[in-house]
Coordinates of C-alpha atoms in Angstrom, one line a residue:
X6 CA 213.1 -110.3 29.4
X7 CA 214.2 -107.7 31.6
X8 CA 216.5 -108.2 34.3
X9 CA 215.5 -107.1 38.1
X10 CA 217.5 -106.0 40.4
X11 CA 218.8 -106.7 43.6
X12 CA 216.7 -105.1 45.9
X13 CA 213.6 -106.1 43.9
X14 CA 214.3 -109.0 43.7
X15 CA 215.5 -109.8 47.8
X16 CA 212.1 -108.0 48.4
X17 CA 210.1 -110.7 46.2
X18 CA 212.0 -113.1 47.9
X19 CA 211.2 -112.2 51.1
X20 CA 207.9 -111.7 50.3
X21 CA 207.4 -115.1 49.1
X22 CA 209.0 -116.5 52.1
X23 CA 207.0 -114.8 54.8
X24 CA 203.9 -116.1 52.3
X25 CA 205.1 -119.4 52.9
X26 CA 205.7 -118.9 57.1
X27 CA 202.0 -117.5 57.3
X28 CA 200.8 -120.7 55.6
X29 CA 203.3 -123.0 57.4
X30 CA 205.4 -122.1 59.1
X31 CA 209.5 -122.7 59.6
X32 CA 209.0 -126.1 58.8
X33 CA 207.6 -125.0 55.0
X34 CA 210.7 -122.4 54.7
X35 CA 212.8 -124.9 52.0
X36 CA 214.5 -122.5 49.7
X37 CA 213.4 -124.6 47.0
X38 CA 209.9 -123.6 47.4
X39 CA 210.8 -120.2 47.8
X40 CA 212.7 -120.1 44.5
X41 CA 209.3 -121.6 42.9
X42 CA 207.2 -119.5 44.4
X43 CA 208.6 -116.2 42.7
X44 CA 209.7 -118.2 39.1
X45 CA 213.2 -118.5 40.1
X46 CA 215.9 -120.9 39.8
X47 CA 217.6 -121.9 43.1
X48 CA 221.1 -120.7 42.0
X49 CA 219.3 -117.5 41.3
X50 CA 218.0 -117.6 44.6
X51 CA 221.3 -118.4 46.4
X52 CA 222.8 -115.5 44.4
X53 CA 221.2 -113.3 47.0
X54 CA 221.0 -115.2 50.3
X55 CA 223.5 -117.7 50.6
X56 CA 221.7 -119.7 53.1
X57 CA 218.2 -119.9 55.0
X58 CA 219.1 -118.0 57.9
X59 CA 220.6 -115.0 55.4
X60 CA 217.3 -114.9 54.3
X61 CA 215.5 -115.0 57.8
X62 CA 218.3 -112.5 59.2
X63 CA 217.1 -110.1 56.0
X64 CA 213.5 -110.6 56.9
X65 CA 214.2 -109.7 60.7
X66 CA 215.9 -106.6 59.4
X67 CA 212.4 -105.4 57.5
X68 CA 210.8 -106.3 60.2
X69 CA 212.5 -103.9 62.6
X70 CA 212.1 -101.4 60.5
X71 CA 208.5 -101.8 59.2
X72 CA 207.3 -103.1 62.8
X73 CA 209.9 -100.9 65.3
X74 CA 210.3 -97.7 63.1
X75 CA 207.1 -97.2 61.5
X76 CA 205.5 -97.9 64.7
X77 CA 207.7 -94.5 66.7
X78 CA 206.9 -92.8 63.5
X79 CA 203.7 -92.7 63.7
X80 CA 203.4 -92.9 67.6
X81 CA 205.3 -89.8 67.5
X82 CA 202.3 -87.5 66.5
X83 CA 200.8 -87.8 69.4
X84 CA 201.5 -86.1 72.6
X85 CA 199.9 -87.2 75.3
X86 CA 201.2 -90.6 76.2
X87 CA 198.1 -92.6 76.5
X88 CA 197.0 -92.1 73.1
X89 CA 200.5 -92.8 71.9
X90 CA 199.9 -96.4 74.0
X91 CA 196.5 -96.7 72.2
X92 CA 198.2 -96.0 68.9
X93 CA 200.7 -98.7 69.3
X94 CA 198.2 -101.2 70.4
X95 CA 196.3 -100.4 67.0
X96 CA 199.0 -99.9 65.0
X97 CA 200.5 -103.5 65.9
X98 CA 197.0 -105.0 65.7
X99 CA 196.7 -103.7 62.0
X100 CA 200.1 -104.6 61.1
X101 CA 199.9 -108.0 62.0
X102 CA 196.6 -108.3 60.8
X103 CA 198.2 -107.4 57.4
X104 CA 201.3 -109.6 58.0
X105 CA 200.2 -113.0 59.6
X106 CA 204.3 -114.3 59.2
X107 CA 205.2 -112.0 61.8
X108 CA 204.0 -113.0 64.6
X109 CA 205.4 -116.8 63.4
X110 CA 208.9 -115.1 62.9
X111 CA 208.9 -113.3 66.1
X112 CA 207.0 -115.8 68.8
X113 CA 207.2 -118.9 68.1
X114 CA 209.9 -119.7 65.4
X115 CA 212.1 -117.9 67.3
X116 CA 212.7 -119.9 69.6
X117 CA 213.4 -123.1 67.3
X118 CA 216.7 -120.9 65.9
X119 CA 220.0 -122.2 66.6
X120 CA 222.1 -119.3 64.9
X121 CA 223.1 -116.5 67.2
X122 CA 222.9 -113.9 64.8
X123 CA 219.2 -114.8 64.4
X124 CA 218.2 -114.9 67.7
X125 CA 220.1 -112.0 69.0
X126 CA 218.1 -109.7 66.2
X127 CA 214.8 -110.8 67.5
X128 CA 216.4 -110.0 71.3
X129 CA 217.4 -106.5 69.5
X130 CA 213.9 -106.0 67.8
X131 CA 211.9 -107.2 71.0
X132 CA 214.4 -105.0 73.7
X133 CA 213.8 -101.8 71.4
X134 CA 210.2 -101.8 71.3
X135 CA 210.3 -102.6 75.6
X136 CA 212.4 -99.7 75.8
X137 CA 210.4 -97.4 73.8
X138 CA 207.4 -98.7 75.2
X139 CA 209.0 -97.7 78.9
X140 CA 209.7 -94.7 77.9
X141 CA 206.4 -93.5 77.1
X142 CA 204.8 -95.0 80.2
X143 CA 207.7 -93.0 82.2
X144 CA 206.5 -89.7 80.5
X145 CA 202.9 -90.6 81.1
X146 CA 204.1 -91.3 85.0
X147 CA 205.9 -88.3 85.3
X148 CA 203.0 -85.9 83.5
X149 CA 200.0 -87.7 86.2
X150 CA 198.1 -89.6 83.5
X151 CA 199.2 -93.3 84.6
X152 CA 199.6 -94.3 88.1
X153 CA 202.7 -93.6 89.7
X154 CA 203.3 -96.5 91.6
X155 CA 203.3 -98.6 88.8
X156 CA 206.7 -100.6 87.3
X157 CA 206.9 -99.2 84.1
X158 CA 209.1 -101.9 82.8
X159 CA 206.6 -104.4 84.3
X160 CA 203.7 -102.8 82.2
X161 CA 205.5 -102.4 79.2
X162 CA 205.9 -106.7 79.6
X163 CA 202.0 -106.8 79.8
X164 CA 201.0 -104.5 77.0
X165 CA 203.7 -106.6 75.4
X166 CA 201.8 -110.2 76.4
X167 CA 198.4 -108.7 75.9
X168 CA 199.4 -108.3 72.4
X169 CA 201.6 -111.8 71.9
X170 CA 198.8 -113.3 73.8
X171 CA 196.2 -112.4 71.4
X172 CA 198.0 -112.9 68.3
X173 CA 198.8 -116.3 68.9
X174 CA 195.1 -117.2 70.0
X175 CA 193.9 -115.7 66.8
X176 CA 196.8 -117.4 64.9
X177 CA 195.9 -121.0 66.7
X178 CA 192.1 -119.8 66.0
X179 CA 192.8 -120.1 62.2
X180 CA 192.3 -116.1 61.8
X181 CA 188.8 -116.2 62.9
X182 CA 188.4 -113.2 64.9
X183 CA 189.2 -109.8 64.2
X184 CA 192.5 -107.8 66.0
X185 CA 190.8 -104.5 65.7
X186 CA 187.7 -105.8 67.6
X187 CA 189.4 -107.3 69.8
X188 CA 191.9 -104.0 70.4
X189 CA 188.8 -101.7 71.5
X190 CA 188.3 -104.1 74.9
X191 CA 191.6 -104.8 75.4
X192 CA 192.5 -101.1 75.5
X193 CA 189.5 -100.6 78.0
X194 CA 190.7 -103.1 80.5
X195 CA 194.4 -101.9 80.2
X196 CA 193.7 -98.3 80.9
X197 CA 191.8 -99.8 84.1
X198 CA 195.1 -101.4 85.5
X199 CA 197.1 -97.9 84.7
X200 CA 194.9 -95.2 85.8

């Protein structure tokens, strides 16, 4: 049998666990499971996270960089800040359409973590994406295409909620909408607030 390494093998692990935190939730997250899930003993699992919140604190960290860095990535090759707005709205949409433990991770079982470390990623992960979201709706201020008289920080908390919002409706919903359908009118009705 060959052996898999380390990074393989956290990456199955991971995956397994945000399988298990789409399906439900924090509650589900036993390491046991986990270690079932991929064919694994649980030493062999502890080998690579020694506890539960090592493992969430790992998924956090993929998350940031999927989510937060793919996301500026590909915002990036647009210039005019409204369609870099659109494109995060649709990029998130798709990505958490893809990922339905994300939004678990991020909104709701959140907030159930006692561990510092864990909670202070999420603030990390969250106050990046404000920023950059700020940022662009400074530039889009300062070039006309957004009113001016708007709080930028402010908006970047509604585009924020209008995407939370949804997520969790179409989480409690069972899935039974689509985000990308839903995306086109949401878009429409927040470019009537900022123009």
């Amino acid at each position: 049998m060959t052996r898999i390494d380390s990074a393989t093998r956290k990456a199955q692990i991971t995956e397994a666990a945000m399988e298990i935190l789409s399906e439900g939730g924090c509650k589900d997250l036993v390491m046991v499971k986990i270690a079932k899930r991929i064919g694994i003993t649980d030493a062999a699992l502890y080998k690579h996270f020694k506890t539960k919140n090592d493992m969430l604190l790992f998924m956090l960290e993929r998350i940031e960089e999927t989510m937060v860095t793919r996301l500026i990535e590909n915002t990036n090759k647009y210039s005019d800040s409204k369609e870099k707005l659109r494109s995060i709205l649709s990029y998130q949409f798709n990505f958490i359409q893809k990922n339905k433990s994300i939004p678990r991770i991020l909104f709701s079982e959140a907030l159930q973590f006692k561990d510092d470390k864990l909670k202070n990623k999420i603030n990390n992960i969250l106050t990046s994406y404000k920023k950059y979201l700020i940022k662009i709706l400074q530039t889009a201020q300062n070039n006309g295409n957004i009113r001016p008289d708007l709080n930028s920080e402010a908006v970047a908390i509604i585009f924020m909620g209008m995407i939370q919002s949804t997520v969790i409706l179409w989480n409690l919903m069972n899935y039974s909408f689509s985000l990308k359908d839903r995306e086109a009118v949401l878009w429409e009705e927040f470019s009537k607030i900022i123009e």
